[in-house]
Coordinates of C-alpha atoms and ligand atoms in Angstrom, one line a residue:
M1 CA -17.1 -13.8 -24.0
R2 CA -13.6 -12.3 -24.6
A3 CA -10.3 -14.2 -25.2
I4 CA -7.9 -13.6 -23.5
D5 CA -4.0 -14.6 -24.3
Y6 CA -1.5 -16.2 -21.3
T7 CA 2.0 -16.5 -21.5
R8 CA 3.8 -18.3 -18.1
A9 CA 7.4 -16.1 -18.4
D10 CA 10.8 -17.9 -17.3
S11 CA 12.8 -14.9 -16.9
L12 CA 12.6 -11.4 -16.4
E13 CA 14.2 -10.5 -20.4
A14 CA 11.0 -13.0 -21.2
A15 CA 8.3 -11.5 -19.7
V16 CA 9.4 -7.8 -20.6
E17 CA 9.8 -8.7 -24.0
A18 CA 6.1 -10.7 -24.1
F19 CA 4.9 -7.4 -22.8
A20 CA 6.4 -5.3 -25.1
A21 CA 5.2 -7.4 -28.0
V22 CA 1.8 -7.0 -26.8
G23 CA 1.8 -3.3 -25.5
L24 CA -0.3 -1.2 -23.3
D25 CA -3.3 -4.1 -23.0
A26 CA -0.6 -6.6 -21.7
R27 CA -0.7 -7.0 -17.7
Y28 CA 1.6 -8.8 -15.7
I29 CA 0.1 -11.6 -12.9
A30 CA 1.5 -12.7 -9.7
G31 CA -0.9 -14.0 -7.3
G32 CA -4.0 -12.6 -9.3
T33 CA -5.7 -11.9 -6.0
T34 CA -6.4 -8.4 -7.0
L35 CA -6.4 -8.2 -10.7
Y36 CA -8.9 -11.0 -11.2
D37 CA -11.5 -9.4 -9.4
L38 CA -10.8 -6.0 -11.7
M39 CA -11.1 -8.2 -14.9
K40 CA -14.4 -9.7 -13.4
L41 CA -15.8 -6.1 -12.2
G42 CA -14.8 -4.8 -15.7
V43 CA -12.0 -2.3 -14.7
E44 CA -9.5 -4.0 -16.4
R45 CA -9.7 -5.6 -19.7
P46 CA -6.2 -6.9 -20.7
V47 CA -6.1 -9.2 -23.8
H48 CA -3.2 -10.7 -22.6
L49 CA -1.8 -11.7 -19.4
I50 CA 1.9 -12.6 -18.3
D51 CA 2.3 -14.9 -15.8
V52 CA 5.8 -14.0 -14.1
T53 CA 5.1 -16.7 -11.1
G54 CA 7.8 -19.3 -12.8
I55 CA 10.5 -16.4 -12.8
V56 CA 13.3 -18.3 -10.9
G57 CA 14.6 -15.9 -8.1
L58 CA 12.1 -13.5 -7.8
D59 CA 10.7 -14.5 -4.3
T60 CA 13.8 -15.2 -2.4
I61 CA 13.8 -13.3 1.4
D62 CA 17.1 -12.5 2.8
T63 CA 17.8 -10.8 5.9
D64 CA 21.4 -11.5 6.4
G65 CA 22.8 -8.7 4.1
D66 CA 23.3 -5.1 4.3
V67 CA 19.6 -4.5 3.8
L68 CA 16.5 -6.5 4.1
R69 CA 15.1 -7.8 0.3
F70 CA 12.1 -9.3 -0.5
G71 CA 12.0 -10.8 -3.7
A72 CA 8.5 -9.2 -5.6
L73 CA 6.8 -12.7 -5.7
A74 CA 7.7 -13.4 -1.7
L75 CA 3.9 -14.4 -0.7
M76 CA 2.9 -11.9 1.9
S77 CA 2.3 -15.2 4.7
D78 CA 6.4 -16.1 4.4
V79 CA 7.5 -12.6 4.6
A80 CA 5.5 -11.8 7.6
Y81 CA 6.8 -15.0 9.5
T82 CA 10.2 -14.9 8.6
P83 CA 11.6 -15.1 12.1
A84 CA 13.7 -11.8 11.8
V85 CA 11.2 -10.2 10.8
Q86 CA 8.5 -11.0 13.0
D87 CA 11.3 -10.5 15.9
G88 CA 13.5 -7.5 14.7
Y89 CA 10.6 -6.1 12.6
P90 CA 7.0 -6.3 14.0
I91 CA 5.6 -3.2 11.9
L92 CA 6.4 -5.2 8.6
S93 CA 5.4 -8.3 10.2
E94 CA 1.8 -6.7 11.4
S95 CA 1.0 -4.6 8.9
L96 CA 1.3 -7.9 6.5
L97 CA -0.9 -10.1 9.1
K98 CA -3.3 -7.5 9.4
A99 CA -4.1 -7.1 6.0
A100 CA -6.7 -9.9 3.7
S101 CA -7.4 -12.9 5.1
Q102 CA -4.8 -15.9 5.3
Q103 CA -5.9 -17.8 2.1
L104 CA -5.0 -14.6 0.3
R105 CA -2.0 -14.0 2.1
N106 CA -0.8 -17.5 1.1
M107 CA -1.7 -16.5 -2.6
A108 CA -0.8 -12.9 -2.4
T109 CA 2.7 -11.0 -3.6
V110 CA 4.5 -8.4 -1.8
G111 CA 5.2 -6.8 -4.9
G112 CA 1.5 -7.2 -6.3
N113 CA 0.7 -5.6 -3.2
L114 CA 2.5 -2.9 -4.1
L115 CA 0.1 -2.3 -6.7
Q116 CA -3.6 -3.0 -5.7
R117 CA -5.9 -0.3 -6.9
T118 CA -8.2 1.6 -5.0
R119 CA -11.2 0.1 -3.0
C120 CA -13.5 3.6 -4.4
P121 CA -17.0 1.5 -4.9
Y122 CA -17.2 4.2 -7.3
F123 CA -14.1 3.1 -9.5
R124 CA -14.6 -0.6 -8.5
N125 CA -18.1 -1.0 -9.0
G126 CA -18.9 1.6 -11.8
A127 CA -17.0 0.0 -15.1
G128 CA -20.7 -1.5 -16.7
S129 CA -20.1 -4.0 -19.7
L130 CA -20.4 -1.8 -22.4
S131 CA -20.4 2.2 -21.9
T132 CA -16.9 3.7 -21.7
V133 CA -17.9 6.7 -18.6
G134 CA -19.6 3.3 -17.0
V135 CA -22.0 3.7 -14.0
Y136 CA -20.8 6.2 -12.5
P137 CA -18.4 9.1 -13.3
C138 CA -14.5 7.9 -12.2
N139 CA -11.3 10.1 -13.0
K140 CA -9.8 7.5 -12.1
R141 CA -11.0 4.7 -14.0
V142 CA -11.7 6.8 -17.1
P143 CA -9.8 10.3 -17.2
G144 CA -11.8 13.3 -17.0
S145 CA -15.4 11.8 -16.5
G146 CA -15.7 13.1 -12.9
C147 CA -15.5 11.8 -9.8
A148 CA -19.0 10.2 -8.0
A149 CA -17.3 10.1 -4.4
I150 CA -17.1 13.7 -4.0
G151 CA -20.3 14.9 -2.9
G152 CA -21.7 11.0 -2.9
L153 CA -20.7 8.3 -0.3
D154 CA -17.1 9.2 0.7
R155 CA -17.4 7.7 4.8
G156 CA -14.6 5.7 3.4
H157 CA -12.5 7.9 1.4
A158 CA -9.1 10.0 1.6
I159 CA -8.9 13.4 3.7
L160 CA -5.3 13.6 3.3
G161 CA -3.8 14.3 -0.3
V162 CA -6.8 14.8 -1.9
S163 CA -7.7 16.7 -4.8
D164 CA -10.6 17.9 -6.9
A165 CA -10.6 15.2 -9.3
C166 CA -9.7 12.2 -6.8
I167 CA -10.2 11.2 -2.8
A168 CA -9.8 7.8 -3.3
V169 CA -8.1 6.1 -0.7
S170 CA -4.6 4.1 -1.3
P171 CA -5.7 0.7 0.2
G172 CA -2.9 -1.0 1.0
D173 CA -1.3 -1.9 4.7
W174 CA 2.5 -3.2 3.6
P175 CA 3.2 -0.2 1.7
V176 CA 2.2 2.3 4.9
A177 CA 4.8 0.2 6.9
L178 CA 7.6 0.2 4.1
T179 CA 6.9 3.9 3.9
A180 CA 7.6 4.5 7.9
M181 CA 10.6 2.7 7.3
G182 CA 11.8 4.2 4.1
A183 CA 11.9 1.3 2.2
S184 CA 12.7 1.0 -1.9
V185 CA 11.5 -0.6 -5.2
E186 CA 13.5 -2.4 -7.3
I187 CA 12.5 -2.2 -10.6
H188 CA 13.4 -3.9 -13.7
G189 CA 12.2 -2.8 -17.4
P190 CA 13.1 -2.4 -21.0
A191 CA 15.7 0.3 -20.4
G192 CA 17.4 -1.3 -17.5
T193 CA 17.2 -1.6 -13.9
R194 CA 16.3 1.4 -11.3
T195 CA 15.5 1.9 -7.7
V196 CA 12.9 4.3 -6.7
P197 CA 12.6 5.4 -3.1
I198 CA 8.8 4.3 -1.5
S199 CA 8.1 7.5 -0.9
D200 CA 8.1 8.8 -4.7
F201 CA 6.4 5.8 -6.1
Y202 CA 3.0 6.7 -5.0
R203 CA 1.5 9.6 -7.1
L204 CA -0.5 12.0 -5.5
P205 CA -4.1 12.4 -7.7
G206 CA -3.9 15.9 -8.5
D207 CA -5.4 16.7 -12.2
T208 CA -4.3 12.8 -13.1
P209 CA -5.8 10.0 -10.8
H210 CA -5.4 7.6 -13.2
L211 CA -1.4 8.0 -12.8
E212 CA -0.6 5.9 -9.7
F213 CA 2.3 4.4 -9.6
D214 CA 5.9 5.6 -10.9
I215 CA 6.3 2.3 -12.5
A216 CA 5.4 2.1 -17.0
P217 CA 3.8 -0.3 -18.0
A218 CA 6.4 -2.8 -19.0
E219 CA 8.3 -2.5 -16.2
L220 CA 8.3 -5.4 -13.3
I221 CA 9.1 -4.8 -9.7
T222 CA 11.9 -7.4 -8.6
A223 CA 12.7 -6.3 -5.2
I224 CA 11.7 -4.5 -2.1
T225 CA 14.2 -3.5 0.0
V226 CA 14.4 -1.9 3.7
P227 CA 16.9 -0.2 5.8
K228 CA 18.1 -2.1 8.5
A229 CA 17.6 0.2 11.2
P230 CA 16.8 -0.7 14.9
S231 CA 13.0 -1.2 14.7
R232 CA 11.8 -3.7 17.3
S233 CA 9.7 -0.4 18.9
S234 CA 7.8 -0.6 16.4
T235 CA 4.3 -1.3 15.1
Y236 CA 1.6 -1.2 12.8
H237 CA -2.1 -0.4 14.2
K238 CA -5.2 -1.2 12.3
I239 CA -8.1 -0.1 13.0
R240 CA -11.3 -1.4 10.8
D241 CA -14.9 -2.2 10.6
R242 CA -14.7 -5.7 11.8
E243 CA -12.0 -7.4 13.6
S244 CA -10.2 -9.0 10.4
F245 CA -10.5 -9.3 6.6
A246 CA -11.2 -6.0 6.6
F247 CA -9.3 -3.4 5.2
A248 CA -8.0 0.2 7.2
V249 CA -10.4 2.9 8.4
A250 CA -7.5 4.6 9.6
S251 CA -3.6 3.2 10.6
A252 CA -1.0 4.1 11.8
A253 CA 3.0 2.5 11.5
V254 CA 5.1 4.0 13.7
V255 CA 8.7 3.3 14.3
V256 CA 10.4 4.9 17.8
E257 CA 13.7 5.3 18.9
M258 CA 13.9 6.0 22.2
E259 CA 16.4 7.9 24.8
G260 CA 15.4 7.0 28.5
A261 CA 11.9 7.9 28.0
N262 CA 12.3 10.4 25.5
V263 CA 11.9 10.0 22.0
R264 CA 15.2 10.5 20.0
T265 CA 13.3 10.0 16.3
A266 CA 9.5 8.5 15.2
R267 CA 8.8 7.6 11.8
I268 CA 5.2 7.7 11.4
A269 CA 3.1 6.6 8.3
L270 CA -0.4 6.5 7.9
G271 CA -2.8 4.5 5.9
G272 CA -6.8 4.2 5.4
V273 CA -7.2 8.0 5.4
A274 CA -4.7 9.3 2.5
T275 CA -4.8 9.2 -1.2
I276 CA -0.6 7.4 -0.9
P277 CA 0.8 5.9 1.8
W278 CA 1.0 8.9 4.0
R279 CA 4.3 9.9 6.0
A280 CA 2.9 12.0 8.8
Q281 CA 6.2 14.5 9.2
S282 CA 4.6 17.2 11.1
A283 CA 3.7 14.5 13.9
E284 CA 7.3 13.3 14.0
E285 CA 8.4 16.7 14.4
T286 CA 5.9 17.0 17.4
L287 CA 7.3 14.2 19.7
R288 CA 11.2 14.5 18.8
G289 CA 13.7 15.1 22.0
K290 CA 10.0 15.0 24.0
Q291 CA 9.1 12.9 26.9
L292 CA 6.7 10.1 25.2
T293 CA 3.5 11.0 27.2
P294 CA -0.1 9.8 26.0
E295 CA -1.0 13.5 26.1
L296 CA 2.2 14.3 24.2
A297 CA 1.6 11.5 21.7
L298 CA -2.0 12.8 21.1
E299 CA -0.7 15.8 20.3
A300 CA 1.7 14.7 17.8
G301 CA -1.7 12.5 16.1
R302 CA -3.9 15.3 15.9
A303 CA -0.7 17.4 14.1
A304 CA -0.9 14.8 11.6
F305 CA -4.2 15.6 10.8
R306 CA -3.9 19.7 10.7
D307 CA -4.1 19.5 6.9
A308 CA -7.0 17.3 7.0
R309 CA -9.3 17.9 4.2
P310 CA -12.7 16.0 4.6
G311 CA -15.8 15.3 2.8
Q312 CA -19.2 15.1 4.0
H313 CA -19.0 11.7 5.9
N314 CA -15.4 11.1 6.8
A315 CA -14.3 13.9 9.4
F316 CA -14.5 11.3 11.8
K317 CA -11.4 10.3 10.2
S318 CA -9.2 13.2 11.6
D319 CA -10.0 12.4 15.3
L320 CA -9.9 8.7 15.1
G321 CA -6.7 8.6 12.9
A322 CA -4.9 11.0 15.9
R323 CA -6.1 8.2 18.5
V324 CA -4.8 5.6 16.7
V325 CA -1.3 7.6 16.1
A326 CA -1.5 8.2 19.2
D327 CA -1.9 4.5 20.4
A328 CA 0.6 3.4 18.0
L329 CA 3.2 5.3 19.6
M330 CA 2.8 4.1 23.0
I331 CA 2.7 0.2 21.6
A332 CA 6.2 1.1 19.9
A333 CA 7.4 2.8 22.6
E334 CA 6.6 -0.3 25.5
R335 CA 8.5 -2.9 23.2
R336 CA 11.9 -1.1 23.8
A337 CA 14.4 -3.8 24.5
Ligands
FAD1 C1 -11.3 -9.6 -0.3 C2 -9.6 -8.9 -0.3 C3 -9.5 -8.2 0.8 C4 -8.3 -7.5 0.9 N1 -7.5 -7.4 2.0 C5 -7.0 -6.4 1.7 C6 -6.5 -5.5 3.2 O1 -6.8 -5.7 4.5 N2 -5.1 -5.2 3.2 C7 -4.0 -4.9 2.3 O2 -3.2 -4.8 2.2 N3 -4.4 -5.8 0.9 C8 -5.6 -6.6 1.1 N4 -6.4 -7.0 -0.1 C9 -5.3 -7.1 -1.2 C10 -4.2 -7.9 -1.5 O3 -3.2 -8.1 -0.2 C11 -3.7 -8.0 -2.7 O4 -5.0 -8.7 -3.7 C12 -2.5 -8.9 -2.9 O5 -1.2 -8.4 -2.1 C13 -1.9 -8.6 -4.6 O6 -0.9 -9.5 -4.5 P1 -1.0 -10.6 -6.1 O7 0.2 -10.8 -6.1 O8 -2.3 -11.0 -5.9 O9 -1.1 -9.3 -7.0 P2 -1.9 -9.4 -8.6 O10 -3.5 -9.8 -8.6 O11 -1.0 -10.5 -9.8 O12 -1.4 -8.0 -9.2 C14 -2.0 -7.0 -8.5 C15 -1.1 -6.0 -10.0 O13 0.0 -5.8 -10.0 C16 0.6 -6.3 -11.0 N5 2.0 -6.6 -11.0 C17 1.9 -8.2 -10.1 N6 3.5 -8.4 -9.8 C18 4.3 -7.3 -10.4 C19 5.6 -7.4 -10.5 N7 6.3 -8.0 -10.2 N8 5.4 -6.3 -11.3 C20 5.0 -5.5 -11.8 N9 3.4 -5.8 -11.6 C21 3.2 -6.6 -11.0 C22 0.0 -6.6 -11.7 O14 -0.5 -6.5 -13.4 C23 -1.6 -6.3 -10.9 O15 -2.1 -4.7 -11.9 C24 -7.6 -7.8 -0.1 C25 -7.7 -8.5 -1.4 C26 -8.8 -9.2 -1.4 C27 -9.4 -9.8 -2.4
SF4_2 S1 -12.5 9.0 -5.6 FE1 -11.3 8.8 -7.1 S2 -11.3 6.3 -7.7 FE2 -13.2 7.0 -6.5 S3 -14.6 7.8 -7.9 FE3 -13.6 9.8 -7.6 S4 -12.0 9.5 -9.0 FE4 -12.7 7.9 -9.2

């Protein structure tokens, strides 16, 4: 058994100081719904946990200002059931309610959700207890060790944004909706505060799949902000292997602005198919200014997967993903006020 130190921080400064005092082997912990899992699997091996749930004001949900502002410690269920979010931004509410289970959503925070790690089974189950490489090679867990998923069981893996080093899917639903909405992430750390557009927050795997997020070890997410664009015509459409409590096989977050029967603008992001929450600009361009029909929606869906790079067992995701985009577009457009 390994001893782990625990500190409960009561302010941002105390949290950052506690982290800096320990160094790279410290971890912040919020709801703990994913970090404890990874600790039990031996993937994460912190020596010191810094509990941030006692920091006052970090769970505030503010829908009255110029932007929607969700404190990093706001619970997934609290954000999902906020009336202004449910009524005006179904894309956000649905992305949270279609994730995990009610029990998990009652514990998990919207900030922690952004930092969850891939569900690639070789990454999660391959750590072993003693060796450094583990049971399976995995460049994300042990840089330079290889990738067991490439040429292996890749049905659940990505077909967009992949590299020769990693094909792991970005698992979250909420970050996909935030990507379609053009959200930003507020971060506080030893060097002060900064704001990162969500489009820059997730890193493509490239040669360094272990570097996943634009956040330094001692930095804390403090809030997520979302522009207040008209978003009633939106949806988060998620296809999974079973109807609830499962990660996306393919999903689409869609906001459309209609002008009569025509699409003025569309914002589309994809989940379950890519290594990062994936903005599908080619699909958006296919739609602009045209009359929305099921045929055009499917054409846009196909455009989103034009550059797909499937492996052995996941080529079906191109067709499935295109149909998910098409269905999401029709659902969103029907919600016009
Ligand atoms: C069985 C199961 C099914 C799930 N299904 C889904 C699903 O379908 N869709 C989906 O999107 N998610 C799913 N999840 C993931 C779940 O949504 C996340 O576990 C949860 O959102 C993480 O939030 P948390 O507060 O518990 O994070 P924690 O576990 O506390 O932390 C997660 C990571 O973020 C760091 N961290 C936490 N808060 C901060 C902060 N404010 N600043 C900096 N670092 C921080 C921690 O150090 C850790 O690395 C599932 C999880 C489980 C266990
Ligand atoms: S896909 Fe990525 S996370 Fe999975 S085994 Fe390969 S390197 Fe590791």
